mmCIF file of C-alpha atoms in Angstrom:
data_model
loop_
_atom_site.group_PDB
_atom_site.id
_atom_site.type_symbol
_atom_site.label_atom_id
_atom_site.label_comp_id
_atom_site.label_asym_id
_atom_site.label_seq_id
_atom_site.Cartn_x
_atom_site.Cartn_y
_atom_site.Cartn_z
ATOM 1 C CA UNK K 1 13.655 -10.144 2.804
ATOM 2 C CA UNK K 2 13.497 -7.640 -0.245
ATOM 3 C CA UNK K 3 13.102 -4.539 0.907
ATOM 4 C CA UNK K 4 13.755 -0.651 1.130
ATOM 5 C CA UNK K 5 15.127 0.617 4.238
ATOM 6 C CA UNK K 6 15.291 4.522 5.166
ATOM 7 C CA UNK K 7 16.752 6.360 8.330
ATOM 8 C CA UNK K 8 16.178 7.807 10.529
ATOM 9 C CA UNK K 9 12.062 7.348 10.454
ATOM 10 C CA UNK K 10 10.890 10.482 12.177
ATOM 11 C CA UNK K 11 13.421 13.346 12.324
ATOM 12 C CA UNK K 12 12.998 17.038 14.079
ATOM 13 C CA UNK K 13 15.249 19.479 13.124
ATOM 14 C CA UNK K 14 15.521 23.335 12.746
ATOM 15 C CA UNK K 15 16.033 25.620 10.321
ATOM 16 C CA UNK K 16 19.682 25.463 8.558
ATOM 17 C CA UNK K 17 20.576 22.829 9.888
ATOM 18 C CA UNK K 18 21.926 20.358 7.280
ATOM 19 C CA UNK K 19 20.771 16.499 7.403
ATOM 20 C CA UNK K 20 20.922 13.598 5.235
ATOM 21 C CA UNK K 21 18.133 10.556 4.945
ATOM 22 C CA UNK K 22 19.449 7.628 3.912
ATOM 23 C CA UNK K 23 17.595 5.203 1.715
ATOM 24 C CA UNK K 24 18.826 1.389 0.874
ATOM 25 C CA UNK K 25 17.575 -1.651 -1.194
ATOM 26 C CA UNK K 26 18.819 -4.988 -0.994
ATOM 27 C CA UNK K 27 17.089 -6.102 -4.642
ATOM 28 C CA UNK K 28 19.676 -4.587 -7.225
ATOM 29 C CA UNK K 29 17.481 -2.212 -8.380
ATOM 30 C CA UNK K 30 19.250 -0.224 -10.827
ATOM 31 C CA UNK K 31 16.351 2.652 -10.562
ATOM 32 C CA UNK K 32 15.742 4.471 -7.635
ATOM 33 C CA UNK K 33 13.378 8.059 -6.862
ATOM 34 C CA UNK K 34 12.844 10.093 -3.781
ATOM 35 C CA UNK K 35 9.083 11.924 -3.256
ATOM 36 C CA UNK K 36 7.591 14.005 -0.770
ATOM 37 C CA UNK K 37 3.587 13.523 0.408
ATOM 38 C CA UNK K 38 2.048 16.557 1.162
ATOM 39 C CA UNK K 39 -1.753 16.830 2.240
ATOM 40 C CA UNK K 40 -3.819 17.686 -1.122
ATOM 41 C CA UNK K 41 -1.032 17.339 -3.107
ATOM 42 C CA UNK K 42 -0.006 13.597 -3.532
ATOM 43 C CA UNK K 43 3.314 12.169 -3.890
ATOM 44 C CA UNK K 44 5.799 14.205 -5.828
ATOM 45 C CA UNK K 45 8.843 13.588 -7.026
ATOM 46 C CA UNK K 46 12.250 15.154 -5.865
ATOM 47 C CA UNK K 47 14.882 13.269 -7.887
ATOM 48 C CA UNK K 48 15.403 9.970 -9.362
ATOM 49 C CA UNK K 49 18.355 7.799 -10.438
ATOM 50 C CA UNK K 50 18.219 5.743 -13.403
ATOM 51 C CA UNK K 51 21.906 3.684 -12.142
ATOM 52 C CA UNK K 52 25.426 4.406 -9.975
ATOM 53 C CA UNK K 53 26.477 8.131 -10.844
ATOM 54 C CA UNK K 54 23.033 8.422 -13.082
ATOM 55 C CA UNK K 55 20.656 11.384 -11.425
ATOM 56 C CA UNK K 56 17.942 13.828 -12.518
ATOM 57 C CA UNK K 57 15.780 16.180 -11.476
ATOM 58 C CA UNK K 58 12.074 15.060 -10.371
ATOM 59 C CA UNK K 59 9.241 17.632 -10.432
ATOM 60 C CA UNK K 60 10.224 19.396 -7.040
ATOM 61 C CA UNK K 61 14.149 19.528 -6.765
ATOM 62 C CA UNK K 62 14.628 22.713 -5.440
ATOM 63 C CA UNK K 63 16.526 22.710 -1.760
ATOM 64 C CA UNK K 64 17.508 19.111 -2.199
ATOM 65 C CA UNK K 65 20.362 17.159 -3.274
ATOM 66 C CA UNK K 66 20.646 13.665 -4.041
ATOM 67 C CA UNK K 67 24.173 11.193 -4.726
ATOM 68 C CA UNK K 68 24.042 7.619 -6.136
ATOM 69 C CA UNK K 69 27.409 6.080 -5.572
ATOM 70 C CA UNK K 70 26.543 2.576 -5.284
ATOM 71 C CA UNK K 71 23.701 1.035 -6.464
ATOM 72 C CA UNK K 72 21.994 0.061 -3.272
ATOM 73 C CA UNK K 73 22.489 3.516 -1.633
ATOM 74 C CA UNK K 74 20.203 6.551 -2.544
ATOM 75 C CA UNK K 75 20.761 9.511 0.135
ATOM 76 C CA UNK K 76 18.646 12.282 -0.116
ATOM 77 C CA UNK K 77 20.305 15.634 1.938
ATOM 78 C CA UNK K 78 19.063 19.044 2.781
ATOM 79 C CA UNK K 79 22.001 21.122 2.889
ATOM 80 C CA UNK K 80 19.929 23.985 4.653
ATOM 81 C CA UNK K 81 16.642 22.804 5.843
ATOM 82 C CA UNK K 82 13.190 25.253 5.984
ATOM 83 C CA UNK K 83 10.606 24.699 7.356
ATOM 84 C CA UNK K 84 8.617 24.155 3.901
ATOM 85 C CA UNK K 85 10.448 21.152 3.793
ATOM 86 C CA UNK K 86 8.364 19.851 6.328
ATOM 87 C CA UNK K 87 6.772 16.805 4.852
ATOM 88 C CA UNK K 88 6.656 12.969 4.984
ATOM 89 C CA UNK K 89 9.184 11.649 2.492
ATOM 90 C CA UNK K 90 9.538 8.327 0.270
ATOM 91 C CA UNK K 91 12.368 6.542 -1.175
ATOM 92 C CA UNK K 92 11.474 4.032 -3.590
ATOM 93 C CA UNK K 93 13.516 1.270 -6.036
ATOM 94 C CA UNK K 94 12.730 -0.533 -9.166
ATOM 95 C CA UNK K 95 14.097 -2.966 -11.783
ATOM 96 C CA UNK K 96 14.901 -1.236 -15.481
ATOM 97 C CA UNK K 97 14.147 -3.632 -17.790
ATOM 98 C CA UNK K 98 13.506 -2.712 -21.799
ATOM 99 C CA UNK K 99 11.211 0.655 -22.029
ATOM 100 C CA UNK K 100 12.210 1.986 -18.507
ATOM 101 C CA UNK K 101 11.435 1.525 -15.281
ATOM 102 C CA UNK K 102 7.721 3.036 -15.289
ATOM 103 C CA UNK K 103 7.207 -0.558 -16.578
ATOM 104 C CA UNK K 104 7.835 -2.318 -13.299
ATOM 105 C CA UNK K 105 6.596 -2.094 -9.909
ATOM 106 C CA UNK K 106 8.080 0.501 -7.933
ATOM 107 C CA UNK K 107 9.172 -0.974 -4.161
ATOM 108 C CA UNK K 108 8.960 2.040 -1.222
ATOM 109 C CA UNK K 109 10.291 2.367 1.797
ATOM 110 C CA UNK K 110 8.514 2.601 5.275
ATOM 111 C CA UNK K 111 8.725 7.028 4.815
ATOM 112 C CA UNK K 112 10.092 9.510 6.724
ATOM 113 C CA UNK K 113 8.192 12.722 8.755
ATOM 114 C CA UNK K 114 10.604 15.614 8.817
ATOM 115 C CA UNK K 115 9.485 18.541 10.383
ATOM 116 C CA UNK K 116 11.872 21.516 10.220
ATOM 117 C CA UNK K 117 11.255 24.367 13.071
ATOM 118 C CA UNK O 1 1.791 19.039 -12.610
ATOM 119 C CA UNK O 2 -0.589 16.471 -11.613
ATOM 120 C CA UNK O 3 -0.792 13.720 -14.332
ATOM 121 C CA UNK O 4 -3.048 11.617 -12.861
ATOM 122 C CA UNK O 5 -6.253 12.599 -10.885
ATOM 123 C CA UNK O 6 -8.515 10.641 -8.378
ATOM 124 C CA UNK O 7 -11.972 10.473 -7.773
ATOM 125 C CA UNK O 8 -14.051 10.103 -5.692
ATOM 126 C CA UNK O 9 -11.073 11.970 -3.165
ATOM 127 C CA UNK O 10 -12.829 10.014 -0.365
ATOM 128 C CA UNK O 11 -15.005 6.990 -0.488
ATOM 129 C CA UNK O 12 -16.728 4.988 2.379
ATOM 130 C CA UNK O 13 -18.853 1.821 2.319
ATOM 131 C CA UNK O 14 -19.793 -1.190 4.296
ATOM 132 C CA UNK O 15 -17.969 -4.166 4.479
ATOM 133 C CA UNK O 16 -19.115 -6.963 1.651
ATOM 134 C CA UNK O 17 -19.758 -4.003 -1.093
ATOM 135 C CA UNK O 18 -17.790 -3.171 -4.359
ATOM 136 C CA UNK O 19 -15.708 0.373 -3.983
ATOM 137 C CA UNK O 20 -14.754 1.997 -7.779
ATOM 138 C CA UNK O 21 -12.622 4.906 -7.848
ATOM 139 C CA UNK O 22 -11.339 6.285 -11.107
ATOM 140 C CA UNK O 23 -8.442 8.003 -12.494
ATOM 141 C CA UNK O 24 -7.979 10.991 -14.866
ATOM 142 C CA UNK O 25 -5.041 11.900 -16.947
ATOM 143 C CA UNK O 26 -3.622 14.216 -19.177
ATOM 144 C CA UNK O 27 -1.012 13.403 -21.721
ATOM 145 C CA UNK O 28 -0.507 9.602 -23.831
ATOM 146 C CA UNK O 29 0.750 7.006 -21.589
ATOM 147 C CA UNK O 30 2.795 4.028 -21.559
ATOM 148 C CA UNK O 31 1.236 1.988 -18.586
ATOM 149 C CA UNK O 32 -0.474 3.163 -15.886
ATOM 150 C CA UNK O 33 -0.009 1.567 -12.078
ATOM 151 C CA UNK O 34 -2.125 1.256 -9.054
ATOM 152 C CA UNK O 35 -1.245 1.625 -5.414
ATOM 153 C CA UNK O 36 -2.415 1.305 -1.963
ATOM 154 C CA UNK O 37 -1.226 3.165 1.036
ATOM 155 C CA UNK O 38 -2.339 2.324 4.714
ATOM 156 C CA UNK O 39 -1.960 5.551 7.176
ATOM 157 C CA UNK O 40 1.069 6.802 6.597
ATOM 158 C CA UNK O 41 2.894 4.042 5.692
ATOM 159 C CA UNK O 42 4.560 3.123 2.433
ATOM 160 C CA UNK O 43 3.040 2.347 -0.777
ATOM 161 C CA UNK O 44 2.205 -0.956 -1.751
ATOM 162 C CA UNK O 45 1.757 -1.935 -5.433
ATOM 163 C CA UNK O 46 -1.377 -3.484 -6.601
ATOM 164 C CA UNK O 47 -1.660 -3.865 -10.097
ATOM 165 C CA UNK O 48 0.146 -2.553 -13.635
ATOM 166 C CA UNK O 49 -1.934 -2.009 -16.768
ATOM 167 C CA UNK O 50 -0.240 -1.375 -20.318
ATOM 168 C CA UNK O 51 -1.694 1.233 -22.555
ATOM 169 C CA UNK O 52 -2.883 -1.676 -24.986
ATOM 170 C CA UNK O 53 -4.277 -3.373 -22.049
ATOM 171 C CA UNK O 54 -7.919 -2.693 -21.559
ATOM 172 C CA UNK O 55 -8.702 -4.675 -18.560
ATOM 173 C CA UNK O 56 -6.512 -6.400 -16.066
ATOM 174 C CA UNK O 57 -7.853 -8.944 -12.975
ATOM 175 C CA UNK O 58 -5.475 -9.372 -9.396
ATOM 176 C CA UNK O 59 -7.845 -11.537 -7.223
ATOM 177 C CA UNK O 60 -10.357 -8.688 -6.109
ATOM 178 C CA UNK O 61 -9.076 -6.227 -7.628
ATOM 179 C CA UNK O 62 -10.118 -5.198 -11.784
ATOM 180 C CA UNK O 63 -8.767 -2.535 -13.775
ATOM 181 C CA UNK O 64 -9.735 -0.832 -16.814
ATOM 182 C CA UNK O 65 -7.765 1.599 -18.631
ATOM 183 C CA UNK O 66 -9.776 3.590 -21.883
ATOM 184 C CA UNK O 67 -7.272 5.582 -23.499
ATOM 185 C CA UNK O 68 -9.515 7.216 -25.712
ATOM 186 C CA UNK O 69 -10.936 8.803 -22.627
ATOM 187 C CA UNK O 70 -7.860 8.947 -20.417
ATOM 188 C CA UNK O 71 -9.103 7.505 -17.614
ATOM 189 C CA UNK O 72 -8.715 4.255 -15.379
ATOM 190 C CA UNK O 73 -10.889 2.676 -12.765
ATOM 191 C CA UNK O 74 -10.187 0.268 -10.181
ATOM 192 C CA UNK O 75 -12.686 -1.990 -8.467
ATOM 193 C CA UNK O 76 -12.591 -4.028 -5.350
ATOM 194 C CA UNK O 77 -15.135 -6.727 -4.767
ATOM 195 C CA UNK O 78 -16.004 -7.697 -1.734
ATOM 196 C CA UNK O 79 -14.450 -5.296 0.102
ATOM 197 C CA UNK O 80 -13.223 -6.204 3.688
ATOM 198 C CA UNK O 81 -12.395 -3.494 6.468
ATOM 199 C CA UNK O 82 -8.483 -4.459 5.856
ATOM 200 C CA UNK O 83 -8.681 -2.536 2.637
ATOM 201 C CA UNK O 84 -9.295 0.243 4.524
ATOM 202 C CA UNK O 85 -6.530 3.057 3.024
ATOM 203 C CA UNK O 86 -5.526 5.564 0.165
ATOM 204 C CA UNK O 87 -5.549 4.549 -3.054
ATOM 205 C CA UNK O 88 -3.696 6.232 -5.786
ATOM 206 C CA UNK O 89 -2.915 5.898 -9.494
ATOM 207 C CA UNK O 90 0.079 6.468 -10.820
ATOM 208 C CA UNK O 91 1.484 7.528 -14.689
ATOM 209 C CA UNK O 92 4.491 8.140 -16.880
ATOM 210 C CA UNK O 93 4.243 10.794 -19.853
ATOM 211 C CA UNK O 94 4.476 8.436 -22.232
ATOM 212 C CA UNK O 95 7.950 9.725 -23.565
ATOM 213 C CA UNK O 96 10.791 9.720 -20.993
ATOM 214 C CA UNK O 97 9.641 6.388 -19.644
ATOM 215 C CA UNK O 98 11.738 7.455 -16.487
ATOM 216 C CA UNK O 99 9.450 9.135 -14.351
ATOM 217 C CA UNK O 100 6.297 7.982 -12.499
ATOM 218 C CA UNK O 101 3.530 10.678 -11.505
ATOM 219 C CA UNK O 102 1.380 10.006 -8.659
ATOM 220 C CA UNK O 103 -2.362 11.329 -8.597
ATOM 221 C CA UNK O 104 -3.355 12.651 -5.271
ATOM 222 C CA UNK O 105 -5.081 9.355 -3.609
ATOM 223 C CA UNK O 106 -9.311 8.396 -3.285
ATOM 224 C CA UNK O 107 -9.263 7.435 0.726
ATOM 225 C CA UNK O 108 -11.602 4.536 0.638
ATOM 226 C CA UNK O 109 -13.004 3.717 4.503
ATOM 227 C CA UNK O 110 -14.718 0.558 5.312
ATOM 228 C CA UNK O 111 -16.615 -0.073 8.299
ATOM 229 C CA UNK O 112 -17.929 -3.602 9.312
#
């Protein structure tokens, strides 16, 4: 089954203390993004990869970091949590054919609620 | 920045009626997607309109995108309580063609 796959799905944690989501897709996406969901604020985005080794910054990168060295594998870490942080958070995946991959569909995963103490 | 803006921000309606909810945005686009999100879950696409796209059909679901006007709507027909969730529209800036902005969701509720 094509999907997106992201651990761990609900995650407590405290202040400092560094962690590490993981996000996978079994499609061969070359594109992949991570966002946040915040109440009255939407879906933002953190950072996105356009292929292996390939990031950039989204529109709220600060306090996150992001690696991409395989193509199914996206991990998004927090090298020093706070609790501003706190939020529900998406991984997503899509194809990048000619123009980009705004053209295509965007797959998600199922989200993860982090809440930082 | 938001891009891409929702309205109504909530909608409710009875089963069997048509919901609309429209979509602002700012700058020239490139295509412009729609999405559906039941609580809390993961976002499910819907539908993709290009910019020289005016109107696009998926079952019950139309789309209309006027550029001149920057705006979108999406219709459902016949709504049914399962489409009961957030809907949300979703841009690039028409330039990088790398980045998607999400508008921040119409909650549509529909009781039987």
């Amino acid at each position: 089954e094509a999907q997106v796959t992201q651990n761990p799905r609900y995650l407590i944690t405290v202040t400092g203390k560094k962690l590490t989501v993981t996000c996978s897709q079994n499609m061969n996406h070359e594109y992949m993004s991570w966002y946040r969901q915040d109440p009255g604020l939407g879906l933002r985005q953190i950072y996105y990869s356009m292929n292996v080794e390939v990031t950039d910054k989204g529109d709220v990168p600060e306090g996150y970091k992001v690696s991409r060295k395989e193509k199914r594998n996206f991990p998004l870490i927090l090298e020093s949590p706070s609790p501003n942080q706190t939020s529900l958070y998406f991984c997503a995946s899509s194809l990048v054919t000619s123009g980009g991959p705004i053209y295509n569909e965007q797959f998600f995963g199922p989200g993860t609620r982090l809440t930082v103490l | 920045s938001q891009q891409g803006e929702e309205d109504p921000q909530a909608l409710s309606i009875q089963e069997g009626e048509n919901a609309t909810m429209n979509c602002s945005y700012k700058t020239s686009i490139n295509n412009l997607q729609w999405y559906r999100q039941n609580s809390g879950r993961g976002l499910v696409h819907l539908i993709l309109i290009r910019s020289n796209e005016r109107e696009k059909h998926s079952g019950r679901l139309r789309v209309t995108l006027d550029t001149s006007k920057k705006s979108s709507s999406l219709l459902i027909t016949a709504s049914r309580a399962a489409d009961t969730a957030s809907y949300f529209c979703a841009t690039d800036d028409g330039g990088t063609a790398s980045k998607l902005t999400f508008g921040t969701g119409t909650r549509l509720q529909v009781t039987l």
